[in-house]
């Protein structure tokens, strides 16, 4: 009983800490720049999309990079999540699948497909991934993928092969634990409520050693420095524009706020 009360108290405290950080940064930005940047409206205009495939390197990447995007489209298009890798530890793999299911429980997702490729070793299993991507290129209107300049090995392999196989006019890059392009370089952004995303991320208890919440906090700070007032934001770029050449920013480290200043 006391543990439940303590967890509840922790969640409430964390909520206000996030709001304090974001609102404090907003005040700092206004104080330093004394005006709101002119920011063109780049929110996505949903086209006639029937089928959307999302390439998920590991459970939690779909929440970090695409939660608000899925919130936006889940009642307008059919979403299929392809979880490409699993841990070699069978029990851990089952736990992570369950965590992911709970994290997206509020969303209307048509199908979750678990491909079972080994976590951290996609480089050695390209043939299986190539076969899957060839099928996706004909079965889905839009495919979302990490970018080839992502420094996480599995993400990088997925991005490279997707760029080689998926028609570029159907391929969209998203950002996960590494920001591989900035808001300034994005073709469209999707905003949302930070608390809803943080609540989804809290389901990943097996990843409690990682500061997943930093991806939400830093995204809000980055948005403020580009004139967008929101508590959470996700950025997307069309693959038809080519592979980003930005030096990726590690959003699990709060020290990456320095990179946000440099990206202006």
Tab-separated table of C-alpha atoms in Angstrom:
chain	number	residue	atom	x	y	z
A	1	UNK	CA	0.000	0.000	0.000
A	2	UNK	CA	2.733	2.423	0.990
A	3	UNK	CA	4.576	1.675	-2.253
A	4	UNK	CA	1.534	2.644	-4.319
A	5	UNK	CA	1.217	5.885	-2.380
A	6	UNK	CA	4.915	6.612	-2.817
A	7	UNK	CA	4.739	5.917	-6.571
A	8	UNK	CA	1.718	8.198	-6.890
A	9	UNK	CA	3.494	10.969	-4.986
A	10	UNK	CA	6.592	10.522	-7.163
A	11	UNK	CA	4.525	10.863	-10.343
A	12	UNK	CA	2.877	14.059	-9.079
A	13	UNK	CA	6.231	15.569	-8.076
A	14	UNK	CA	7.765	14.618	-11.425
A	15	UNK	CA	4.829	16.200	-13.283
A	16	UNK	CA	5.406	19.550	-11.595
A	17	UNK	CA	9.172	19.339	-12.026
A	18	UNK	CA	8.689	18.906	-15.787
A	19	UNK	CA	6.230	21.797	-15.914
A	20	UNK	CA	8.637	23.962	-13.880
A	21	UNK	CA	11.584	23.208	-16.171
A	22	UNK	CA	9.613	23.855	-19.347
A	23	UNK	CA	7.942	27.036	-18.090
A	24	UNK	CA	11.257	28.279	-16.694
A	25	UNK	CA	12.993	27.759	-20.021
A	26	UNK	CA	10.129	29.525	-21.775
A	27	UNK	CA	10.638	32.571	-19.564
A	28	UNK	CA	14.383	32.476	-20.176
A	29	UNK	CA	13.903	32.349	-23.941
A	30	UNK	CA	11.515	35.327	-23.870
A	31	UNK	CA	13.887	37.254	-21.637
A	32	UNK	CA	16.945	36.646	-23.803
A	33	UNK	CA	15.328	37.068	-27.221
A	34	UNK	CA	12.549	39.495	-26.153
A	35	UNK	CA	10.263	38.274	-28.895
A	36	UNK	CA	8.715	35.142	-30.201
A	37	UNK	CA	10.483	33.813	-33.278
A	38	UNK	CA	8.500	33.816	-36.475
A	39	UNK	CA	7.704	30.162	-36.896
A	40	UNK	CA	5.762	28.982	-39.883
A	41	UNK	CA	3.002	26.479	-39.207
A	42	UNK	CA	4.517	23.103	-39.938
A	43	UNK	CA	1.959	20.864	-38.302
A	44	UNK	CA	1.208	17.868	-40.473
A	45	UNK	CA	-1.692	18.028	-42.867
A	46	UNK	CA	-2.898	14.422	-42.998
A	47	UNK	CA	-3.260	13.308	-46.625
A	48	UNK	CA	-5.396	10.400	-47.787
A	49	UNK	CA	-3.428	7.654	-46.045
A	50	UNK	CA	-4.916	4.224	-45.508
A	51	UNK	CA	-1.983	2.169	-44.219
A	52	UNK	CA	0.970	3.314	-42.132
A	53	UNK	CA	3.919	1.092	-41.194
A	54	UNK	CA	6.205	2.118	-38.344
A	55	UNK	CA	9.638	0.508	-38.023
A	56	UNK	CA	10.423	0.192	-34.316
A	57	UNK	CA	14.020	-0.872	-33.543
A	58	UNK	CA	13.253	-1.589	-29.864
A	59	UNK	CA	10.154	-1.272	-27.673
A	60	UNK	CA	10.008	2.345	-26.372
A	61	UNK	CA	11.295	3.921	-29.615
A	62	UNK	CA	7.718	4.152	-30.908
A	63	UNK	CA	6.714	6.201	-27.848
A	64	UNK	CA	9.804	8.427	-27.798
A	65	UNK	CA	9.645	9.306	-31.473
A	66	UNK	CA	6.034	8.805	-32.545
A	67	UNK	CA	3.546	8.928	-29.677
A	68	UNK	CA	1.935	12.240	-30.626
A	69	UNK	CA	2.050	11.296	-34.311
A	70	UNK	CA	0.093	8.125	-33.535
A	71	UNK	CA	-2.317	10.132	-31.372
A	72	UNK	CA	-2.956	12.346	-34.380
A	73	UNK	CA	-3.549	9.675	-37.011
A	74	UNK	CA	-4.778	6.575	-35.177
A	75	UNK	CA	-8.440	7.265	-35.963
A	76	UNK	CA	-7.711	8.307	-39.557
A	77	UNK	CA	-5.363	5.591	-40.773
A	78	UNK	CA	-4.535	1.977	-39.968
A	79	UNK	CA	-1.252	1.705	-38.074
A	80	UNK	CA	0.970	-1.365	-38.043
A	81	UNK	CA	3.937	-1.425	-35.686
A	82	UNK	CA	6.871	-3.616	-36.703
A	83	UNK	CA	8.981	-4.367	-33.629
A	84	UNK	CA	12.166	-5.460	-35.327
A	85	UNK	CA	14.289	-6.750	-32.448
A	86	UNK	CA	13.939	-8.733	-29.231
A	87	UNK	CA	16.301	-9.292	-26.338
A	88	UNK	CA	18.095	-12.644	-26.267
A	89	UNK	CA	16.723	-12.988	-22.728
A	90	UNK	CA	13.287	-14.551	-23.335
A	91	UNK	CA	11.800	-13.247	-20.077
A	92	UNK	CA	13.066	-9.737	-20.730
A	93	UNK	CA	11.717	-9.858	-24.294
A	94	UNK	CA	8.259	-10.826	-22.976
A	95	UNK	CA	8.337	-8.030	-20.407
A	96	UNK	CA	9.291	-5.424	-22.993
A	97	UNK	CA	6.525	-6.550	-25.329
A	98	UNK	CA	4.019	-6.268	-22.499
A	99	UNK	CA	5.310	-2.811	-21.549
A	100	UNK	CA	4.919	-1.620	-25.117
A	101	UNK	CA	1.377	-2.971	-25.330
A	102	UNK	CA	0.416	-1.082	-22.188
A	103	UNK	CA	2.121	2.102	-23.386
A	104	UNK	CA	0.009	2.229	-26.577
A	105	UNK	CA	-3.191	0.793	-25.032
A	106	UNK	CA	-5.079	4.057	-25.540
A	107	UNK	CA	-4.262	4.171	-29.258
A	108	UNK	CA	-6.116	2.454	-32.066
A	109	UNK	CA	-3.302	0.325	-33.524
A	110	UNK	CA	-4.397	-2.261	-36.070
A	111	UNK	CA	-1.528	-4.668	-35.632
A	112	UNK	CA	1.713	-5.252	-33.758
A	113	UNK	CA	4.171	-7.518	-35.551
A	114	UNK	CA	7.180	-8.865	-33.661
A	115	UNK	CA	9.972	-9.791	-36.048
A	116	UNK	CA	12.230	-11.333	-33.378
A	117	UNK	CA	15.572	-10.251	-34.811
A	118	UNK	CA	18.386	-10.084	-32.222
A	119	UNK	CA	18.741	-6.812	-30.333
A	120	UNK	CA	22.028	-5.085	-31.164
A	121	UNK	CA	22.888	-7.461	-34.003
A	122	UNK	CA	20.848	-6.312	-36.995
A	123	UNK	CA	24.085	-5.750	-38.879
A	124	UNK	CA	24.404	-9.545	-39.077
A	125	UNK	CA	20.779	-10.170	-40.081
A	126	UNK	CA	20.326	-7.816	-43.001
A	127	UNK	CA	18.841	-10.492	-45.274
A	128	UNK	CA	15.792	-10.915	-43.032
A	129	UNK	CA	15.346	-7.163	-42.752
A	130	UNK	CA	15.709	-6.657	-46.520
A	131	UNK	CA	12.973	-9.225	-47.187
A	132	UNK	CA	10.637	-7.481	-44.761
A	133	UNK	CA	11.294	-4.036	-46.245
A	134	UNK	CA	10.602	-5.221	-49.780
A	135	UNK	CA	7.163	-6.379	-48.634
A	136	UNK	CA	6.489	-3.069	-46.875
A	137	UNK	CA	7.307	-1.049	-49.980
A	138	UNK	CA	4.232	-2.430	-51.748
A	139	UNK	CA	1.826	-2.947	-48.846
A	140	UNK	CA	1.862	0.468	-47.130
A	141	UNK	CA	1.238	4.054	-48.182
A	142	UNK	CA	3.718	5.496	-45.682
A	143	UNK	CA	6.656	3.923	-43.839
A	144	UNK	CA	8.281	5.668	-40.871
A	145	UNK	CA	11.872	4.822	-40.005
A	146	UNK	CA	14.862	6.029	-37.982
A	147	UNK	CA	17.462	7.822	-40.086
A	148	UNK	CA	20.706	6.356	-41.482
A	149	UNK	CA	22.792	8.905	-39.542
A	150	UNK	CA	21.493	7.593	-36.201
A	151	UNK	CA	24.443	6.402	-34.130
A	152	UNK	CA	22.559	3.538	-32.439
A	153	UNK	CA	23.713	0.528	-34.509
A	154	UNK	CA	20.278	-1.118	-34.994
A	155	UNK	CA	18.666	2.227	-35.852
A	156	UNK	CA	21.387	2.969	-38.360
A	157	UNK	CA	21.014	-0.359	-40.177
A	158	UNK	CA	17.228	0.056	-40.380
A	159	UNK	CA	17.552	3.592	-41.728
A	160	UNK	CA	20.155	2.650	-44.346
A	161	UNK	CA	18.220	-0.325	-45.695
A	162	UNK	CA	14.904	1.525	-45.631
A	163	UNK	CA	16.479	4.303	-47.708
A	164	UNK	CA	17.759	1.751	-50.229
A	165	UNK	CA	14.520	-0.210	-50.538
A	166	UNK	CA	11.462	1.921	-49.685
A	167	UNK	CA	10.403	4.460	-52.357
A	168	UNK	CA	11.563	7.815	-51.045
A	169	UNK	CA	8.203	9.474	-51.598
A	170	UNK	CA	6.698	6.951	-49.143
A	171	UNK	CA	9.442	7.112	-46.502
A	172	UNK	CA	9.480	9.506	-43.531
A	173	UNK	CA	12.280	9.839	-40.979
A	174	UNK	CA	11.513	10.165	-37.270
A	175	UNK	CA	13.752	10.874	-34.277
A	176	UNK	CA	14.183	8.479	-31.377
A	177	UNK	CA	16.746	8.501	-28.569
A	178	UNK	CA	19.153	10.354	-30.864
A	179	UNK	CA	18.014	13.526	-32.611
A	180	UNK	CA	19.364	13.068	-36.118
A	181	UNK	CA	17.977	16.355	-37.398
A	182	UNK	CA	16.763	19.505	-35.680
A	183	UNK	CA	13.327	21.104	-35.626
A	184	UNK	CA	14.729	23.676	-38.030
A	185	UNK	CA	15.507	20.886	-40.510
A	186	UNK	CA	12.172	19.081	-40.063
A	187	UNK	CA	9.462	19.117	-42.727
A	188	UNK	CA	6.685	18.930	-40.170
A	189	UNK	CA	6.222	18.680	-36.433
A	190	UNK	CA	3.510	17.193	-34.245
A	191	UNK	CA	2.873	18.675	-30.806
A	192	UNK	CA	1.175	17.096	-27.825
A	193	UNK	CA	0.800	16.953	-24.078
A	194	UNK	CA	3.977	16.051	-22.207
A	195	UNK	CA	2.168	14.283	-19.391
A	196	UNK	CA	0.391	11.868	-21.739
A	197	UNK	CA	3.718	10.903	-23.274
A	198	UNK	CA	5.460	10.646	-19.914
A	199	UNK	CA	2.668	8.388	-18.652
A	200	UNK	CA	3.205	6.109	-21.654
A	201	UNK	CA	6.971	6.021	-21.078
A	202	UNK	CA	6.512	5.070	-17.415
A	203	UNK	CA	5.307	1.639	-18.498
A	204	UNK	CA	8.864	0.756	-19.572
A	205	UNK	CA	10.038	-0.351	-16.147
A	206	UNK	CA	12.721	-2.600	-17.626
A	207	UNK	CA	14.291	0.593	-18.971
A	208	UNK	CA	14.196	2.462	-15.662
A	209	UNK	CA	17.990	2.812	-15.771
A	210	UNK	CA	17.569	5.104	-18.788
A	211	UNK	CA	16.351	8.683	-18.454
A	212	UNK	CA	13.587	8.295	-21.041
A	213	UNK	CA	11.775	11.362	-19.649
A	214	UNK	CA	14.687	13.539	-20.823
A	215	UNK	CA	13.582	13.006	-24.425
A	216	UNK	CA	10.315	14.809	-23.593
A	217	UNK	CA	11.848	17.614	-21.539
A	218	UNK	CA	14.573	18.366	-24.079
A	219	UNK	CA	12.099	18.336	-26.966
A	220	UNK	CA	10.038	21.031	-25.232
A	221	UNK	CA	13.147	23.137	-24.614
A	222	UNK	CA	14.236	22.716	-28.238
A	223	UNK	CA	10.783	23.792	-29.422
A	224	UNK	CA	10.901	26.932	-27.292
A	225	UNK	CA	14.209	27.933	-28.829
A	226	UNK	CA	12.531	27.754	-32.218
A	227	UNK	CA	9.486	29.775	-31.227
A	228	UNK	CA	7.049	26.917	-30.639
A	229	UNK	CA	5.324	26.943	-27.252
A	230	UNK	CA	4.441	23.359	-26.362
A	231	UNK	CA	5.142	20.854	-23.614
A	232	UNK	CA	6.110	18.085	-26.077
A	233	UNK	CA	7.004	17.925	-29.752
A	234	UNK	CA	8.051	15.358	-32.359
A	235	UNK	CA	9.843	16.155	-35.606
A	236	UNK	CA	9.709	14.462	-39.006
A	237	UNK	CA	11.557	14.766	-42.289
A	238	UNK	CA	10.786	13.403	-45.755
A	239	UNK	CA	13.372	10.926	-47.010
A	240	UNK	CA	12.974	12.435	-50.489
A	241	UNK	CA	15.106	15.328	-49.185
A	242	UNK	CA	18.026	12.962	-48.615
A	243	UNK	CA	19.874	11.719	-45.550
A	244	UNK	CA	20.389	14.382	-42.855
A	245	UNK	CA	24.017	15.323	-42.254
A	246	UNK	CA	23.428	16.719	-38.781
A	247	UNK	CA	25.598	15.516	-35.908
A	248	UNK	CA	23.117	13.555	-33.746
A	249	UNK	CA	22.226	14.727	-30.239
A	250	UNK	CA	21.814	12.158	-27.441
A	251	UNK	CA	18.492	13.036	-25.832
A	252	UNK	CA	18.906	10.627	-22.930
A	253	UNK	CA	21.574	12.954	-21.558
A	254	UNK	CA	20.329	16.237	-20.114
A	255	UNK	CA	23.751	17.715	-20.887
A	256	UNK	CA	22.606	17.646	-24.523
A	257	UNK	CA	20.867	20.945	-23.859
A	258	UNK	CA	24.161	22.455	-25.048
A	259	UNK	CA	23.463	20.961	-28.467
A	260	UNK	CA	20.091	22.685	-28.523
A	261	UNK	CA	21.765	26.072	-28.080
A	262	UNK	CA	24.160	25.283	-30.927
A	263	UNK	CA	21.333	24.187	-33.265
A	264	UNK	CA	19.707	27.610	-33.382
